[in-house]
Short mmCIF file of C-alpha atoms in Angstrom, two decimals:
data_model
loop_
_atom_site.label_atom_id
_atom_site.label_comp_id
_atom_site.label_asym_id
_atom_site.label_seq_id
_atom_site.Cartn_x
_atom_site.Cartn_y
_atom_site.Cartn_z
CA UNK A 21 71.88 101.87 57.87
CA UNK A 22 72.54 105.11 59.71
CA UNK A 23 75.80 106.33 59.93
CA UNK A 24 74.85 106.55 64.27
CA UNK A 25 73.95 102.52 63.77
CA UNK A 26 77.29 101.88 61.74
CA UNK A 27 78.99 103.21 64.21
CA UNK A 28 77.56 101.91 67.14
CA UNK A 29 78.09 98.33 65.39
CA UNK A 30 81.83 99.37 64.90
CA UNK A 31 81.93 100.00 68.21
CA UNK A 32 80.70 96.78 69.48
CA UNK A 33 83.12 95.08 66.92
CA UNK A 34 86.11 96.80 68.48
CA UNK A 35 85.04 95.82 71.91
CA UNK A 36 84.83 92.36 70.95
CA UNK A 37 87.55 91.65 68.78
CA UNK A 38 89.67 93.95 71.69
CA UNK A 39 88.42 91.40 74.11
CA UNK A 40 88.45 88.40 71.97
CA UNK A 41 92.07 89.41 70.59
CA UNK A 42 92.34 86.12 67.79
CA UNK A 43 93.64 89.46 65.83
CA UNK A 44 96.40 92.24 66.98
CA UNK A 45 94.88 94.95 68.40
CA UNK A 46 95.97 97.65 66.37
CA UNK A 47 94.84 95.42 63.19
CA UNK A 48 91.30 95.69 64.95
CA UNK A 49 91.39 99.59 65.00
CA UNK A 50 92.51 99.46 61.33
CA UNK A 51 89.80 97.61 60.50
CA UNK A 52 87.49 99.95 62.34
CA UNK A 53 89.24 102.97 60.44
CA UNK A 54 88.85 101.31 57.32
CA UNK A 55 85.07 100.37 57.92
CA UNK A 56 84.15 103.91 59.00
CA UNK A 57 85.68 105.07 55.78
CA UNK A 58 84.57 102.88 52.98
CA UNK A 59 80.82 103.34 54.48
CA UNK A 60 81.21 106.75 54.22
CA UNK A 61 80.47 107.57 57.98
CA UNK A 62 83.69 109.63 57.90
CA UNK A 63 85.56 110.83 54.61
CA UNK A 64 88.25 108.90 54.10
CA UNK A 65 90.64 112.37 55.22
CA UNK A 66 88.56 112.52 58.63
CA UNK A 67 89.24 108.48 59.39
CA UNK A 68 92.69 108.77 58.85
CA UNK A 69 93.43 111.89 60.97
CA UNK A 70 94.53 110.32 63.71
CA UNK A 71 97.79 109.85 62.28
CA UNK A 72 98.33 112.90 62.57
CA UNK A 73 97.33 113.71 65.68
CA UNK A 74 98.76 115.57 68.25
CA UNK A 75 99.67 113.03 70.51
CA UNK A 76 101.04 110.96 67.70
CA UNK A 77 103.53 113.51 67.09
CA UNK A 78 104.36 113.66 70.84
CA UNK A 79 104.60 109.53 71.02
CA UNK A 80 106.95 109.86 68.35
CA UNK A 81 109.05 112.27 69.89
CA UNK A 82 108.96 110.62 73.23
CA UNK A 83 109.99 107.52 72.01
CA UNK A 84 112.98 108.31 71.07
CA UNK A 85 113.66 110.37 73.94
CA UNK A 86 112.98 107.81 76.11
CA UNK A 87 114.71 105.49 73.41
CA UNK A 88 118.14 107.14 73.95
CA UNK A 89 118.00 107.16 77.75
CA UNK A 90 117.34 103.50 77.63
CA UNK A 91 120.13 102.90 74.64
CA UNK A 92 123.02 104.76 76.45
CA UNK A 93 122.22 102.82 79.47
CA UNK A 94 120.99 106.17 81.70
CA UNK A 95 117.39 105.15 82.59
CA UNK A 96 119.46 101.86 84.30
CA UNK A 97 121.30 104.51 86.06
CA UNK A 98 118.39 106.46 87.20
CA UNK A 99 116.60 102.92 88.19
CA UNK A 100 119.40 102.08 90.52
CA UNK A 101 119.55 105.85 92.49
CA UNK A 102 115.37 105.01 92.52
CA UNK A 103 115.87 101.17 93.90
CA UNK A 104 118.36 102.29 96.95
CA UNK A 105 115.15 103.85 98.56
CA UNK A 106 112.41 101.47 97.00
CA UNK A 107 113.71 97.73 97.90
CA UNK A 108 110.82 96.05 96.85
CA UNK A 109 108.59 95.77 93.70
CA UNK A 110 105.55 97.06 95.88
CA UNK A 111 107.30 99.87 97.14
CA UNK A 112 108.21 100.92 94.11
CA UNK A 113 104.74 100.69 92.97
CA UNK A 114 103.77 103.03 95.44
CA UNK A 115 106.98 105.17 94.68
CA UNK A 116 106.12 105.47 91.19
CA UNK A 117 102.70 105.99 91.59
CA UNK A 118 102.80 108.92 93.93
CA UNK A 119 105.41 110.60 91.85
CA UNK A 120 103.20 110.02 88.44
CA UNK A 121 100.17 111.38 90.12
CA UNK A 122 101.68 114.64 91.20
CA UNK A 123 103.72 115.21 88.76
CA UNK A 124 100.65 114.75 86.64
CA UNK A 125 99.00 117.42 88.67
CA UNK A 126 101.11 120.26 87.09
CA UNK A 127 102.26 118.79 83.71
CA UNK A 128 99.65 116.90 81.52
CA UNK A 129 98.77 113.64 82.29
CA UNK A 130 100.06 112.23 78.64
CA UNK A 131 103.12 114.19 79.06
CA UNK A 132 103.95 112.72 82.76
CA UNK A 133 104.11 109.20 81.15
CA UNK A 134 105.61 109.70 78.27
CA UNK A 135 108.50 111.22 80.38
CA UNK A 136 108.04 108.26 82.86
CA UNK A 137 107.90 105.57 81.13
CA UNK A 138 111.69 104.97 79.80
CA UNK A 139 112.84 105.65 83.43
CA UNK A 140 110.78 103.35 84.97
CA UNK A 141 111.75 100.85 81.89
CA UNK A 142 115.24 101.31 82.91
CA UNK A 143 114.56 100.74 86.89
CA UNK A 144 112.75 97.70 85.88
CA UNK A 145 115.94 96.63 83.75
CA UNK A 146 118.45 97.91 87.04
CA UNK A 147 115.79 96.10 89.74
CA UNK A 148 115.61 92.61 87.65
CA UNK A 149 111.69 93.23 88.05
CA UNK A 150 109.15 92.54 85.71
CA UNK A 151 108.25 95.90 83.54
CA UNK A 152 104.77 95.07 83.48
CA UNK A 153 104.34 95.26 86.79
CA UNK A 154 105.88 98.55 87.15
CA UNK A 155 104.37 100.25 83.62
CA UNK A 156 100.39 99.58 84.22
CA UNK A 157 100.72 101.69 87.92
CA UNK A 158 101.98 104.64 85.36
CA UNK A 159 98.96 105.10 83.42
CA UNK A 160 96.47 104.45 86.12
CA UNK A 161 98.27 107.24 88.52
CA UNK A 162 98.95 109.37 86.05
CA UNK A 163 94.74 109.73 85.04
CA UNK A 164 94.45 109.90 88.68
CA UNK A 165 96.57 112.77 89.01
CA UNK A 166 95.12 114.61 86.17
CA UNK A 167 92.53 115.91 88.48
CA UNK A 168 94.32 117.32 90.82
CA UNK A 169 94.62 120.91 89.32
CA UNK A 170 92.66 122.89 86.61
CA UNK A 171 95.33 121.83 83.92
CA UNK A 172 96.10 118.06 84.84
CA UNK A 173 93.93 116.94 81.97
CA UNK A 174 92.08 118.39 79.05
CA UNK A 175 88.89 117.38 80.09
CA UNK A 176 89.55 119.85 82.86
CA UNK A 177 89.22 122.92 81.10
CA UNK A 178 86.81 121.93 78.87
CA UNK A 179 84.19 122.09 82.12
CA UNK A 180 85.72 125.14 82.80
CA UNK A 181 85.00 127.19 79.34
CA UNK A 182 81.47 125.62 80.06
CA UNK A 183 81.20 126.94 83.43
CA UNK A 184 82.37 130.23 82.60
CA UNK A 185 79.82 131.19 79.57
CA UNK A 186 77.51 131.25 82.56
CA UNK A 187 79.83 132.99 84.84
CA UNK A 188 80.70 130.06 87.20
CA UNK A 189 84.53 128.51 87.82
CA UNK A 190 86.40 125.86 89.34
CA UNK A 191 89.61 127.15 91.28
CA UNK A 192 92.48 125.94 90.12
CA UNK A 193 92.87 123.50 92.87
CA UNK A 194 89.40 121.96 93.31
CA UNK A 195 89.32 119.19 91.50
CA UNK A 196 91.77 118.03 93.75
CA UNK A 197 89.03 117.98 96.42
CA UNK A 198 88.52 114.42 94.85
CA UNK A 199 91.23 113.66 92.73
CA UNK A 200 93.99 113.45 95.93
CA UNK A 201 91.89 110.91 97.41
CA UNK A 202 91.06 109.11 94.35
CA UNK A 203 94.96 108.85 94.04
CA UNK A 204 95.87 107.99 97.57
CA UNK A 205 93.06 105.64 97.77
CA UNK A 206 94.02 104.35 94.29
CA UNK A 207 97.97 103.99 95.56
CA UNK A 208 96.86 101.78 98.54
CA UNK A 209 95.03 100.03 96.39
CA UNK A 210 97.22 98.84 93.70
CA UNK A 211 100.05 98.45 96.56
CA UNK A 212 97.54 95.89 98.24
CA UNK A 213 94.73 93.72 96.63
CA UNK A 214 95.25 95.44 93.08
CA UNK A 215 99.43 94.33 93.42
CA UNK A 216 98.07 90.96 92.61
CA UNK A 217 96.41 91.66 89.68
CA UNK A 218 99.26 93.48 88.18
CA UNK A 219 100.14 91.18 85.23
CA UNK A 220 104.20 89.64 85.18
CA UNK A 221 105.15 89.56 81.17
CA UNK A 222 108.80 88.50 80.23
CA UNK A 223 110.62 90.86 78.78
CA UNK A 224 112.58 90.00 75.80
CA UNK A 225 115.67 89.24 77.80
CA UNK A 226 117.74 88.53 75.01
CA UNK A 227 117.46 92.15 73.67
CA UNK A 228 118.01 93.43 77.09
CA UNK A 229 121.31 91.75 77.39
CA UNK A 230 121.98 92.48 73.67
CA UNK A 231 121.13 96.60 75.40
CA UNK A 232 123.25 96.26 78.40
CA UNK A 233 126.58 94.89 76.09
CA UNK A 234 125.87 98.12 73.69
CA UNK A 235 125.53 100.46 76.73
CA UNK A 236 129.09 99.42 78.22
CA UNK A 237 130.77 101.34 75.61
CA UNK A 238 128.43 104.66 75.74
CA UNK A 239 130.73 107.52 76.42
CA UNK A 240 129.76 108.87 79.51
CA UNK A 241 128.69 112.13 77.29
CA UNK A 242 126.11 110.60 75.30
CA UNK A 243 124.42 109.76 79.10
CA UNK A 244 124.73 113.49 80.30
CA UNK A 245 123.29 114.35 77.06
CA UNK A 246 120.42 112.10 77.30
CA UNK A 247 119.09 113.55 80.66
CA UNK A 248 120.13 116.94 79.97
CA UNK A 249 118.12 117.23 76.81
CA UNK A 250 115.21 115.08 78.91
CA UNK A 251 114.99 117.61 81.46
CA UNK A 252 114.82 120.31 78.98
CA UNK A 253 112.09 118.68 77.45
CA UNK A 254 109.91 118.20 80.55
CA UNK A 255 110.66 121.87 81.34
CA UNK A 256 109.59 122.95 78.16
CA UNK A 257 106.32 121.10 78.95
CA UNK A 258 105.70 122.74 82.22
CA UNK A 259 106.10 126.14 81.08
CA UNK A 260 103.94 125.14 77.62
CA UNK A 261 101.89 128.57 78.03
CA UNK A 262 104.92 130.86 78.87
CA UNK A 263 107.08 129.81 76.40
CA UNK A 264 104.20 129.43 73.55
CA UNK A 265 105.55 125.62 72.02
CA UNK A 266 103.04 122.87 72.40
CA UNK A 267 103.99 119.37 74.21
CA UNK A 268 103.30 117.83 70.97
CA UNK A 269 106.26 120.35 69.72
CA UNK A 270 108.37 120.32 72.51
CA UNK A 271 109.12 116.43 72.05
CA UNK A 272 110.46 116.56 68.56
CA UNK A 273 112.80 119.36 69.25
CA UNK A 274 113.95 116.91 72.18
CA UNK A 275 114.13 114.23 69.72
CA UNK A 276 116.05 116.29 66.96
CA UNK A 277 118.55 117.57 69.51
CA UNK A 278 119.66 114.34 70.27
CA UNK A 279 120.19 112.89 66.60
CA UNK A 280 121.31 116.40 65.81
CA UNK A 281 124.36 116.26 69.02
CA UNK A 282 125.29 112.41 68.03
CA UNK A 283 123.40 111.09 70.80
CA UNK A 284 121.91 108.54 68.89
CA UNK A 285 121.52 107.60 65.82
CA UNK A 286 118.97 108.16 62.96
CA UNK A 287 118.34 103.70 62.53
CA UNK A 288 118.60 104.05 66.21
CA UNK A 289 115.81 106.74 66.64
CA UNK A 290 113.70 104.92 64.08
CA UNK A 291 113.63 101.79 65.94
CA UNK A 292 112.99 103.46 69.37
CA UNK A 293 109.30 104.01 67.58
CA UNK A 294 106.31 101.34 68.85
CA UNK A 295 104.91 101.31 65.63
CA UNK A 296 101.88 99.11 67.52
CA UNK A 297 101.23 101.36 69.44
CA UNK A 298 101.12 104.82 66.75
CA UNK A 299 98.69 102.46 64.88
CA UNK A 300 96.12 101.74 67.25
CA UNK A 301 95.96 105.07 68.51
CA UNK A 302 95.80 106.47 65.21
CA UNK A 303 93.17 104.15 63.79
CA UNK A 304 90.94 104.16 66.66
CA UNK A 305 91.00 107.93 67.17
CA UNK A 306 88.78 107.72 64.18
CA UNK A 307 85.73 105.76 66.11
CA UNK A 308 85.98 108.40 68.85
CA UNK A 309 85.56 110.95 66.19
CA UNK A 310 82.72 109.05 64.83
CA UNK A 311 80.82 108.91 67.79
CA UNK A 312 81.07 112.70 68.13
CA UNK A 313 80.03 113.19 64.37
CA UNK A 314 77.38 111.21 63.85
CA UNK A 315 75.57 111.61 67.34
CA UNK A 316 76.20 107.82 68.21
CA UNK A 317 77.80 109.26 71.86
CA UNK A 318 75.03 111.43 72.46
CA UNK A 319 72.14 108.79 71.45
CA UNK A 320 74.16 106.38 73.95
CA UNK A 321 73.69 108.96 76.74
CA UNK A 322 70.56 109.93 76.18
CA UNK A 323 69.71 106.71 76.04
CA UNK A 324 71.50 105.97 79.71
CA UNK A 325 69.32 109.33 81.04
CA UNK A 326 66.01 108.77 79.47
CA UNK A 327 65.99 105.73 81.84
CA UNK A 328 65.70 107.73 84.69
CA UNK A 329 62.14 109.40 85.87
CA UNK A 330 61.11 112.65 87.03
CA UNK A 331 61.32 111.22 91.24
CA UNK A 332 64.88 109.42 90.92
CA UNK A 333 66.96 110.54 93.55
CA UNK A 334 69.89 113.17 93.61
CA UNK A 335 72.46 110.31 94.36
CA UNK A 336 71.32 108.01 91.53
CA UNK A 337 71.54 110.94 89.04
CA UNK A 338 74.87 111.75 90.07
CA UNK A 339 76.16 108.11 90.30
CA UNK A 340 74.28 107.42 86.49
CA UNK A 341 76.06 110.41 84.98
CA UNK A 342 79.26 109.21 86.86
CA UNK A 343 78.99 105.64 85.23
CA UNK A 344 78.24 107.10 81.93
CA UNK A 345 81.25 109.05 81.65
CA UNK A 346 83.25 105.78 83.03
CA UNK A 347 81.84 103.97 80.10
CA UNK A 348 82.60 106.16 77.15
CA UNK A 349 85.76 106.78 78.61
CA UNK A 350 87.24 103.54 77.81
CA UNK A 351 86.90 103.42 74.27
CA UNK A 352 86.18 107.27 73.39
CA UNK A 353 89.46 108.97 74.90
CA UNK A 354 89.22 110.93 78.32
CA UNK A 355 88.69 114.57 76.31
CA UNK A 356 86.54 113.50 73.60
CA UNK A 357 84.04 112.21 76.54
CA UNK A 358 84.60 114.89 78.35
CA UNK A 359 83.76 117.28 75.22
CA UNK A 360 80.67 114.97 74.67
CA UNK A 361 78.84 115.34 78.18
CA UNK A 362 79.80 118.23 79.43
CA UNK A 363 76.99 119.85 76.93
CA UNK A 364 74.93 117.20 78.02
CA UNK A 365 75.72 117.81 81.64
CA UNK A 366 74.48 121.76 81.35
CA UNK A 367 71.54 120.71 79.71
CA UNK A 368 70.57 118.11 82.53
CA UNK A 369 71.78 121.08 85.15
CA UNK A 370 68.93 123.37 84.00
CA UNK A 371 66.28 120.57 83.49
CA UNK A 372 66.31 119.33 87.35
CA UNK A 373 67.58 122.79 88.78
CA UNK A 374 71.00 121.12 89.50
CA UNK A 375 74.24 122.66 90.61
CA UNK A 376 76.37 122.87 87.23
CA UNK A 377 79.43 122.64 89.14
CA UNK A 378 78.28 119.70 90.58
CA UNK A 379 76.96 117.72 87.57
CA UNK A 380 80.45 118.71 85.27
CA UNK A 381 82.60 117.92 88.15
CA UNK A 382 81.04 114.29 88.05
CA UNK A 383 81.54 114.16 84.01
CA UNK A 384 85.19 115.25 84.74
CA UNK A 385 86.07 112.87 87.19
CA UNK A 386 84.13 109.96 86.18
CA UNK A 387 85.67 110.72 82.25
CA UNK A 388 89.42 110.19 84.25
CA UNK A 389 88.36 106.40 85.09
CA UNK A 390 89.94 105.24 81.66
CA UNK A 391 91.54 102.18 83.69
CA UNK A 392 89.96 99.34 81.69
CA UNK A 393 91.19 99.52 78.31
CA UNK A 394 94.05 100.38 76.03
CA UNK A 395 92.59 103.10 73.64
CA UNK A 396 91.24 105.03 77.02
CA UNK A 397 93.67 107.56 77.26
CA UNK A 398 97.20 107.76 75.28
CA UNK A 399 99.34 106.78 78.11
CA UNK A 400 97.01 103.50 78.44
CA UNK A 401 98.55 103.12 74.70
CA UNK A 402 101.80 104.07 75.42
CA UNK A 403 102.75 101.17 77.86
CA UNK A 404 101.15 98.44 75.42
CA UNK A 405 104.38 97.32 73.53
CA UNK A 406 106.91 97.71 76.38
CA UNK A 407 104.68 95.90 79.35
CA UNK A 408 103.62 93.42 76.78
CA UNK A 409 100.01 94.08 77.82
CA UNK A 410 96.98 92.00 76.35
CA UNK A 411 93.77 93.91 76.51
CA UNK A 412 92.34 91.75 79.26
CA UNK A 413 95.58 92.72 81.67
CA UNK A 414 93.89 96.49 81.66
CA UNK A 415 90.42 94.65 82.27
CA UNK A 416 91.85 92.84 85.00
CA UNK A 417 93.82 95.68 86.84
CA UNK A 418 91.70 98.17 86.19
CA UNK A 419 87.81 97.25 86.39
CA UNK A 420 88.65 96.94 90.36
CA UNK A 421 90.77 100.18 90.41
CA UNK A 422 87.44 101.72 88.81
CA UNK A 423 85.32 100.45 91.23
CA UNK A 424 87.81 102.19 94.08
CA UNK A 425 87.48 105.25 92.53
CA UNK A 426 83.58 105.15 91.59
CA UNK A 427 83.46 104.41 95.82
CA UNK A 428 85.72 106.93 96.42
CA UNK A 429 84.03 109.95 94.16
CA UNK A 430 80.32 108.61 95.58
CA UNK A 431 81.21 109.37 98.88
CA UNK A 432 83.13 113.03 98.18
CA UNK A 433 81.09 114.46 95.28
CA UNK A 434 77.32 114.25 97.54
CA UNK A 435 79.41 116.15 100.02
CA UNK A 436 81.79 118.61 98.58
CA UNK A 437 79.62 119.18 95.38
CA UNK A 438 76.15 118.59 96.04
CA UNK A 439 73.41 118.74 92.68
CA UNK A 440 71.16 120.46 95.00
CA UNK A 441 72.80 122.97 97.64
#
């Protein structure tokens, strides 16, 4: 067989056995890792590269950042300043939703979580609600709010080097245009119909207590420490380009600093790690790289376009190159789809005569939708171990926040970024 067929039967092995889940998840990317390496699709150097991925490093260091605010008990006291104004579990969906998405407008969409997601552990913890109905709204909000500036998302900019070879831009607010109603509209959403499919896990409520009895006796230091050194983390994020340190970077210094000041401890920094969760990501980078390598993502599209005739309409191009880039997204990562089509997209530009601005800012937004699965985007991975998620809670959640934003985007893109002006 063809390394593009071995990988394409990978593929549909993940999705099953993701779906299916009689195995852990992460034991179903190893498998995949393993597969695409002993058939010599990838060298065995390539399969295992996502463990050393950047945002492997930057899970590591964020976990125990975010493991030290939960451990000395300050996420619980962020959670209850947070609850005064947010009463109810729905408001604070919205809450934390609207601050995700902006936040994720200006600092990277993996970065906004990964700073998120201990405080919102801790006002889960502080509210007596149920994590998993607070840690899903995270990840969906923060892809949403990755399009609301030119750096929100990698995918972003990757359009943009495209668009500028042929001296075309987007400014750095445009996509924006779409993605602030894709997030508003997604908000209402989730704080409505989609609030019922949010799934209600258990946390381990024995370790919780076991937490709460350790964080009594936390000098008040070790708190102020905590914070400080998160907020000097998240600032060294923002200002990634001034100060020349990459987010990946950034978070281990953070994580150093606070084993280095006493903080916490080394055993305590080591079990702030979700191992599940650096496996899966790690192993199943590889099948993203795959379909890049071999050509199994671009026979997959091309497959999807050749469908469509010389007379199909502008709209059905647009909404078939939107749906594409849904599709990969959800088991490729948002960038590596984004990195796939975008070539694609040019090419299909110049065929029919279309707008490239138009036909990349489809790929971009409709490679954001990575609502459906856990290996979408990192965040999506991120929130696995603490909500407790299964992959059919993301299935469930997500399919109908997709179909929001697919409505959403139809309506805009035709009218703010039309294929033929």
């Amino acid at each position: 067989m063809s390394p593009t067929t071995i990988t394409l039967l990978l593929l549909l092995f993940a999705i099953v056995m993701f779906v299916w889940e009689r195995i852990p998840l992460a034991v179903t990317a190893m498998i995949v890792c393993l597969g695409l390496a002993l058939t010599g699709v990838l060298e065995p150097k390539e399969a295992f590269a996502g463990f050393v991925n950047n945002n492997v490093i930057l899970f590591v260091g964020m976990f125990v950042i975010g493991g030290a605010l939960f451990q000395t008990g300050m996420a619980s006291e962020i959670g209850g300043l947070v609850t005064r104004f947010a009463k109810t579990e729905r408001q604070l969906v919205v809450a934390i939703m609207m601050i995700t998405g902006l936040m994720s407008g200006v600092l990277s969409n993996t970065g906004t979580a990964a700073v998120l997601i201990p405080v919102v552990i801790g006002i889960a913890a502080k509210s007596g609600f149920a994590r998993s109905r607070l840690l899903m709204p995270i990840v969906f909000a923060a892809a949403m709010g990755g399009n609301l500036s030119l750096i929100g998302a990698p995918g972003n900019m990757i359009a943009q080097a495209a668009l500028e070879s042929i001296d075309l831009r987007f400014g750095f607010f445009e996509y924006g245009y779409v993605g602030l109603p894709m997030l508003l509209a997604g908000t209402l959403f989730m704080a409505t119909v989609g609030y019922r499919l949010l799934p209600d896990h258990k946390a381990d409520e024995a370790h919780d207590t076991h937490l709460q009895e350790a964080r009594n006796s936390v000098p008040q230091w070790k708190k102020t420490a905590s914070l400080i050194i998160l907020v000097c983390t998240v600032l060294g994020m923002v200002f990634e380009k001034q100060i020349g340190i990459p987010l990946h970077i950034t978070s281990v210094i953070g994580a150093l600093a606070l084993i280095l000041t006493g903080v916490i401890s080394e055993k305590q920094a080591y079990g702030s790690i979700d191992a599940q969760t650096i496996v899966l990501f790690g192993g199943i980078l590889s099948l993203a790289t795959a379909m890049e390598t071999t050509g199994a993502g671009t026979a997959v599209a091309q497959a999807v376009l050749n469908l469509m005739g010389p007379d199909t309409p502008m709209f059905v191009i647009m909404l078939v190159i939107f749906l594409l880039a849904v599709a990969l997204t959800n088991f490729m990562s948002n960038t590596a789809t984004t990195a796939l089509l975008v070539p694609i997209g040019m090419s299909i530009s110049t065929t029919i005569g279309a707008d490239p601005r138009a036909v990349l800012m489809a790929i971009v937004i409709g490679g954001s939708l990575a609502y459906a699965t856990p290996i979408g985007m990192p965040a999506n991975v991120m929130v696995l171990g603490p909500g407790g998620y299964t992959f059919k809670d993301y299935a469930r959640a997500g399919l109908p926040l997709i179909l929001v934003s697919t409505i959403v985007s139809m309506v805009l893109l035709p009218i703010l970024f039309p294929f033929f002006p």
